PDB file of C-alpha atoms in Angstrom:
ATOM      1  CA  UNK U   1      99.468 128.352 101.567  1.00  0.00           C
ATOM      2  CA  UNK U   2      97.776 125.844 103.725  1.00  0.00           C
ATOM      3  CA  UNK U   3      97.046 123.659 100.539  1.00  0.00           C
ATOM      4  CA  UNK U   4     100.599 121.895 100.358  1.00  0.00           C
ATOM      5  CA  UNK U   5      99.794 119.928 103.220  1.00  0.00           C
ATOM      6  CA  UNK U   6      95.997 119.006 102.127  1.00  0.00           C
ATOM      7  CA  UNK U   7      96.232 115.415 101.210  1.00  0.00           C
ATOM      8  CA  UNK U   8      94.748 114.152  97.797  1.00  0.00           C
ATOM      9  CA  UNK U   9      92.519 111.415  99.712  1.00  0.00           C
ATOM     10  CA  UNK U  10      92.103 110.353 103.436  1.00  0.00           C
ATOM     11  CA  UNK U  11      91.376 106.664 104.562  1.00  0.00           C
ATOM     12  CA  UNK U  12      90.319 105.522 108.098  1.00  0.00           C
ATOM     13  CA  UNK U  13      93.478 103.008 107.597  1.00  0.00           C
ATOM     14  CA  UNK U  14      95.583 101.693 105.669  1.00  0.00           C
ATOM     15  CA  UNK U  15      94.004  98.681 105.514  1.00  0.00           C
ATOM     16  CA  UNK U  16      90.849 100.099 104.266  1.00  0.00           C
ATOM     17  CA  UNK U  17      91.796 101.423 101.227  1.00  0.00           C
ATOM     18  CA  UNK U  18      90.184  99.464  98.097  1.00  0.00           C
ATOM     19  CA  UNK U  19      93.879  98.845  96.453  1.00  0.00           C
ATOM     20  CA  UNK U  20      91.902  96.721  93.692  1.00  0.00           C
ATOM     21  CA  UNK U  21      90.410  99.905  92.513  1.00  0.00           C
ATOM     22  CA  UNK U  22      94.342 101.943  92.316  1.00  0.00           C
ATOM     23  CA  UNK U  23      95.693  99.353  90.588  1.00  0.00           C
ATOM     24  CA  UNK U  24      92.924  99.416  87.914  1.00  0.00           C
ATOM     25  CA  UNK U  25      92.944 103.050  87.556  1.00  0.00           C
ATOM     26  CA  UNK U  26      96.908 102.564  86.673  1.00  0.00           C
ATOM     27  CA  UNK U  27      98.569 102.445  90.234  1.00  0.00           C
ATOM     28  CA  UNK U  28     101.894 100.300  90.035  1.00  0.00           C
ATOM     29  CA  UNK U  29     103.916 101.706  92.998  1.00  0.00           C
ATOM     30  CA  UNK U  30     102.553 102.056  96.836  1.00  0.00           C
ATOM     31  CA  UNK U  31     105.293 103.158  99.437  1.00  0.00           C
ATOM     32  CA  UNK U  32     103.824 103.943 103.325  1.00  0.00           C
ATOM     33  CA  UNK U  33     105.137 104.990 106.152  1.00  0.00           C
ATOM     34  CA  UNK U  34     105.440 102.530 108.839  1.00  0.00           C
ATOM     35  CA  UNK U  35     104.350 103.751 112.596  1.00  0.00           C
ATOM     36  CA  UNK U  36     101.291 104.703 113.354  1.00  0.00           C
ATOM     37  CA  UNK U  37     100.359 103.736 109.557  1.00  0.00           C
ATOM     38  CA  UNK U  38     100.611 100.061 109.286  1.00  0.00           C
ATOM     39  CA  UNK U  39     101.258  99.218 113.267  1.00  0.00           C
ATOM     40  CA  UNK U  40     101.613 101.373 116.670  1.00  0.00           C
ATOM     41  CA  UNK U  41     104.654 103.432 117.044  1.00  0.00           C
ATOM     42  CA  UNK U  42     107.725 100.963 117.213  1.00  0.00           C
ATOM     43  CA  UNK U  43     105.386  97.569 116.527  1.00  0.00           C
ATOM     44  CA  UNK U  44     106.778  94.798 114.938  1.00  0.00           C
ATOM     45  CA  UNK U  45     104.885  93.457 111.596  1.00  0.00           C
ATOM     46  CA  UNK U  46     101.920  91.838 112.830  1.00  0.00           C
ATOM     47  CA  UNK U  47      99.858  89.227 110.925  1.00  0.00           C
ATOM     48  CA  UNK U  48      97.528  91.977 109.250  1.00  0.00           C
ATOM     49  CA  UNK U  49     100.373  94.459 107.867  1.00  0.00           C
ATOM     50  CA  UNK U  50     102.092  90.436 106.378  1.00  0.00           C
ATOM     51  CA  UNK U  51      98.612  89.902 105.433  1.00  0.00           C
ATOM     52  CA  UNK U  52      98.256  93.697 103.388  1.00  0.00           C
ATOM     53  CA  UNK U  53     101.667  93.353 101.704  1.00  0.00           C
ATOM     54  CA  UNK U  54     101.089  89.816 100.227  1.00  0.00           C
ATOM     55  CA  UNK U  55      97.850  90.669  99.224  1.00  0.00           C
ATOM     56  CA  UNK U  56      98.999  93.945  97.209  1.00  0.00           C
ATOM     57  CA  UNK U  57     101.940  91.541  96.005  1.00  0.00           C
ATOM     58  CA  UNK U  58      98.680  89.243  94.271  1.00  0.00           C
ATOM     59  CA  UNK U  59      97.637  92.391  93.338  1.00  0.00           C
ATOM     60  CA  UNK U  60     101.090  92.720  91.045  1.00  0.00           C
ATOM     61  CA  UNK U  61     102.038  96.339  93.100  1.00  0.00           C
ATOM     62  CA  UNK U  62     105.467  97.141  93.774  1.00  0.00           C
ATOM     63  CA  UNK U  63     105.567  98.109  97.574  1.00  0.00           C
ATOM     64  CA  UNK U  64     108.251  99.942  99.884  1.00  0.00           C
ATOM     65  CA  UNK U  65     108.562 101.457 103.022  1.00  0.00           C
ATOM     66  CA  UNK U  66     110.214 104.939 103.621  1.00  0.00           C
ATOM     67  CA  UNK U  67     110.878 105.868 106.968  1.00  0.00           C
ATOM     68  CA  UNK U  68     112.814 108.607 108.423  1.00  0.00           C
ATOM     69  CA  UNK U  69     113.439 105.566 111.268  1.00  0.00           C
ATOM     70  CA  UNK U  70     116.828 103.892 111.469  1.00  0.00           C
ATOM     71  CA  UNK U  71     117.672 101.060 109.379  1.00  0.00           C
ATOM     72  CA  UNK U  72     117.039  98.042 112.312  1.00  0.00           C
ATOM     73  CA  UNK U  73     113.735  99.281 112.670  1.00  0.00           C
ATOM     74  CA  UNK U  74     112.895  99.780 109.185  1.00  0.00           C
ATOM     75  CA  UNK U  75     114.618  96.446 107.942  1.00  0.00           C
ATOM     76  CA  UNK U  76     113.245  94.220 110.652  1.00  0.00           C
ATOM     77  CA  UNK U  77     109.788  95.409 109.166  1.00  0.00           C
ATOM     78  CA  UNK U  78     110.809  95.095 105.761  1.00  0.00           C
ATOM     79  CA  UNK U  79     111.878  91.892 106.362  1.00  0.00           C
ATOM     80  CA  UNK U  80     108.431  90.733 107.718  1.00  0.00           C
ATOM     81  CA  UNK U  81     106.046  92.555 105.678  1.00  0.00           C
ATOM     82  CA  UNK U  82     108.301  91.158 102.513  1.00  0.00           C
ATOM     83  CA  UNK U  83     109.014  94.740 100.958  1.00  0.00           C
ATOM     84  CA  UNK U  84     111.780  97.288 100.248  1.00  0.00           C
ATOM     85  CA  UNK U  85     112.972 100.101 102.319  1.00  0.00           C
ATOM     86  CA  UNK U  86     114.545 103.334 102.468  1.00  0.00           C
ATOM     87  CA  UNK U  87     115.716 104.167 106.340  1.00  0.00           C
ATOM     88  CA  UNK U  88     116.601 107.861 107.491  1.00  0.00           C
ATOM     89  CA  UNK U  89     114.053 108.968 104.077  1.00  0.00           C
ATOM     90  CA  UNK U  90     114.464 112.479 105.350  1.00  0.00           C
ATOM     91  CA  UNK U  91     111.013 112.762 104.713  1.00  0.00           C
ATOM     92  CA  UNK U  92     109.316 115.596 103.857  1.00  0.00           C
ATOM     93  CA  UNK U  93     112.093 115.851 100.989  1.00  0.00           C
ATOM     94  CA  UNK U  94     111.711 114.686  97.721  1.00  0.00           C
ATOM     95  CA  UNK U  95     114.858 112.493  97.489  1.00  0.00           C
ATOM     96  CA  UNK U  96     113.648 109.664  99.220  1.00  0.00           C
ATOM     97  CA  UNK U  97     110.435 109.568  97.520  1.00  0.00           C
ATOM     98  CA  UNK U  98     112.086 109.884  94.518  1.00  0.00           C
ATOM     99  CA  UNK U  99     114.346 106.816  95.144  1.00  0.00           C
ATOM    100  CA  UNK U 100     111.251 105.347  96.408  1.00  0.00           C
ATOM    101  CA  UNK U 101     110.180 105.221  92.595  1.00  0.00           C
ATOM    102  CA  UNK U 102     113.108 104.109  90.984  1.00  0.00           C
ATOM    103  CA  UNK U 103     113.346 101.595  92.703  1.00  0.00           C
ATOM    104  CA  UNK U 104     109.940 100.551  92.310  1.00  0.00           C
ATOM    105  CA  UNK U 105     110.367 101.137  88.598  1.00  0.00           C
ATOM    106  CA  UNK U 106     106.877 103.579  89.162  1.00  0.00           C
ATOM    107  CA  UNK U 107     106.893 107.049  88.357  1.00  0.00           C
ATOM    108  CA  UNK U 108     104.296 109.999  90.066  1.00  0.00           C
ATOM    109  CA  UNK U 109     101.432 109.046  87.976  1.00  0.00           C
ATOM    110  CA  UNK U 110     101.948 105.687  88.852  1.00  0.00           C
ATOM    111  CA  UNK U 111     102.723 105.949  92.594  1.00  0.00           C
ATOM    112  CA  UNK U 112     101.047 106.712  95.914  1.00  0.00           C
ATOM    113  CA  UNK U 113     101.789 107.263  99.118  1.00  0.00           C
ATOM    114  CA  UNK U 114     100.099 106.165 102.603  1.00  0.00           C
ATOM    115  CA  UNK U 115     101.148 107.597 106.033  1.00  0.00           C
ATOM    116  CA  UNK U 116      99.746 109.576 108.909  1.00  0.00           C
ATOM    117  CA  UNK U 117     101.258 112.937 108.862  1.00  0.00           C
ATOM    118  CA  UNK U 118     101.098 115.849 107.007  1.00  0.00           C
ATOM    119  CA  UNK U 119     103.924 117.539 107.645  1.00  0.00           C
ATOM    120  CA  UNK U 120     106.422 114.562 106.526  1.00  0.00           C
ATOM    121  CA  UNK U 121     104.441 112.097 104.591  1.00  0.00           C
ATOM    122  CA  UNK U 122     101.781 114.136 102.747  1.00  0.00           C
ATOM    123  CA  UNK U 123     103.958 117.121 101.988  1.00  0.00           C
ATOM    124  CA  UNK U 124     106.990 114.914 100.777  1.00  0.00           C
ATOM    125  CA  UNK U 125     104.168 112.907  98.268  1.00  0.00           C
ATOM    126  CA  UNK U 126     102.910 115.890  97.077  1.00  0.00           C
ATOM    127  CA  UNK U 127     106.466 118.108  96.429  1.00  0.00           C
ATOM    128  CA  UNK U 128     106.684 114.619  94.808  1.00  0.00           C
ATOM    129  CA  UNK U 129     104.003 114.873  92.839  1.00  0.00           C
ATOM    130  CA  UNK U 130     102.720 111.548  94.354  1.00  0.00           C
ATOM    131  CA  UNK U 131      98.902 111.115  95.458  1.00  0.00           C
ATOM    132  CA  UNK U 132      98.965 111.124  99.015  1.00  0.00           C
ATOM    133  CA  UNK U 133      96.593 109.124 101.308  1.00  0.00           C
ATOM    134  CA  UNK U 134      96.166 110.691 104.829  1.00  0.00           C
ATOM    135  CA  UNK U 135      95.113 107.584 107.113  1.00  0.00           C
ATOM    136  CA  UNK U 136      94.176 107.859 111.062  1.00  0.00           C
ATOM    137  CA  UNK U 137      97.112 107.250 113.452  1.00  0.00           C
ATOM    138  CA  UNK U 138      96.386 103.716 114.624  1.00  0.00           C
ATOM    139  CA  UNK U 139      97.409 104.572 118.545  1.00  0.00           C
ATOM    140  CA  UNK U 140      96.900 107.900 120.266  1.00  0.00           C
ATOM    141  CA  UNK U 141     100.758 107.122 122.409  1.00  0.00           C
ATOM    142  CA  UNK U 142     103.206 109.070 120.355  1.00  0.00           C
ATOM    143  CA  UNK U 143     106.551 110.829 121.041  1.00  0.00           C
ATOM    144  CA  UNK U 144     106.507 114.136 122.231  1.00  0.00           C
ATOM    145  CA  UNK U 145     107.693 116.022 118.667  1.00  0.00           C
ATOM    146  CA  UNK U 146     105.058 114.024 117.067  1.00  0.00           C
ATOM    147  CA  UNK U 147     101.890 115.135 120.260  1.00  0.00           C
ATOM    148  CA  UNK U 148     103.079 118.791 118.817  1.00  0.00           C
ATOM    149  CA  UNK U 149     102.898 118.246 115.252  1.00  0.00           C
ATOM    150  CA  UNK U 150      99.387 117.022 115.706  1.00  0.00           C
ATOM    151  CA  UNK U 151      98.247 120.140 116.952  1.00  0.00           C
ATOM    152  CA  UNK U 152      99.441 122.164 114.141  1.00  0.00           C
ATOM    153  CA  UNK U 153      97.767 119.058 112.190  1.00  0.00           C
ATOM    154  CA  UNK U 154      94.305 120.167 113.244  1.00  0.00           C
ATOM    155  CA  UNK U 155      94.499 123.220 111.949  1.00  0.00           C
ATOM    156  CA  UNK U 156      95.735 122.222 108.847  1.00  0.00           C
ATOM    157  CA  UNK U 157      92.984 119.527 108.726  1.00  0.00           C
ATOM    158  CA  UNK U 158      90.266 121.673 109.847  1.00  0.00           C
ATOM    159  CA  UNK U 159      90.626 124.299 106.800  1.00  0.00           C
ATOM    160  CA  UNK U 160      90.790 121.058 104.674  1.00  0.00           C
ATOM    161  CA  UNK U 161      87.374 119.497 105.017  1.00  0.00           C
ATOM    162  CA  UNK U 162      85.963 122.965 105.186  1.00  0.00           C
ATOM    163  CA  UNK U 163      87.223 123.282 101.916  1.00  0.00           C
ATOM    164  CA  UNK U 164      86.293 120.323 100.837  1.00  0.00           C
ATOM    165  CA  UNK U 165      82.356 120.869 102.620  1.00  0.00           C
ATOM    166  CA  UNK U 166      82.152 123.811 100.677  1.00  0.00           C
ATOM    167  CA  UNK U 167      83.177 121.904  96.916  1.00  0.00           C
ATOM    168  CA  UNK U 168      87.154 123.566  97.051  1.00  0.00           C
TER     169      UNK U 168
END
């Protein structure tokens, strides 16, 4: 039951994920989540997340962000990172993801997803039936919904890499 949370891969970041690898194993289509993926909740763009998106743009990936986040936020970022958006995704559900793709011109098998939770991000990729990377949050200060979702997070988590230890 636990399982439709698991992600398919975990990263310490965002920005240490070998993207030159993806795209040679067929990888066209990356969408992420924004706060606590690529900055600290309610960041602007810094120089690094810029940085990320023009290098996957040399790369030749089609990028987006899909945020359950209103559209100044998500726009503002968009803006600076140089990459589509979907605002109020309504993450975990599949539409937004699905959008995510056509308008990426990816489909599943050519599509992956980076964010920090598993209860929105990981468990919309995978009803998706995109591969899902689970990457740290990059500040501890979250909102209060968020604090409470982490616990149940560590529980999920905890049956994960025990399954994984044991070869699951």
């Amino acid at each position: 039951m636990l399982e439709r949370f698991y992600p398919d891969e975990e990263a310490e970041s965002a920005y240490g994920i070998d993207y030159e690898v993806l795209y040679k194993r067929g990888f066209r289509g990356i969408i992420f989540d924004i706060d606590n993926t690529l900055v600290p909740h309610g960041a602007p763009a810094d120089e690094r997340a810029a940085a990320l998106f023009a290098r996957l743009r040399g790369l030749g990936f089609e990028t987006l962000l899909l945020s359950n986040n209103r559209k100044p936020r998500v726009k503002s970022f968009a803006d600076e990172v140089g990459a589509r958006y979907i605002y109020k995704a309504g993450k975990p559900g599949r539409a937004g993801y699905e959008k995510a793709m056509e308008l990426m011109k990816t489909g599943p098998a050519s599509t992956l997803f980076v964010g920090d939770q598993l209860f929105t991000d990981v468990w919309g990729a995978r009803n998706a039936g995109i591969l899902s990377y689970l990457v740290k949050p990059i500040h501890p200060k979250e909102e209060i919904q968020i604090v409470l979702k982490r616990r149940l997070e560590a529980v999920v988590l905890f049956f994960y890499h025990r399954r994984k230890r044991c070869g699951g």
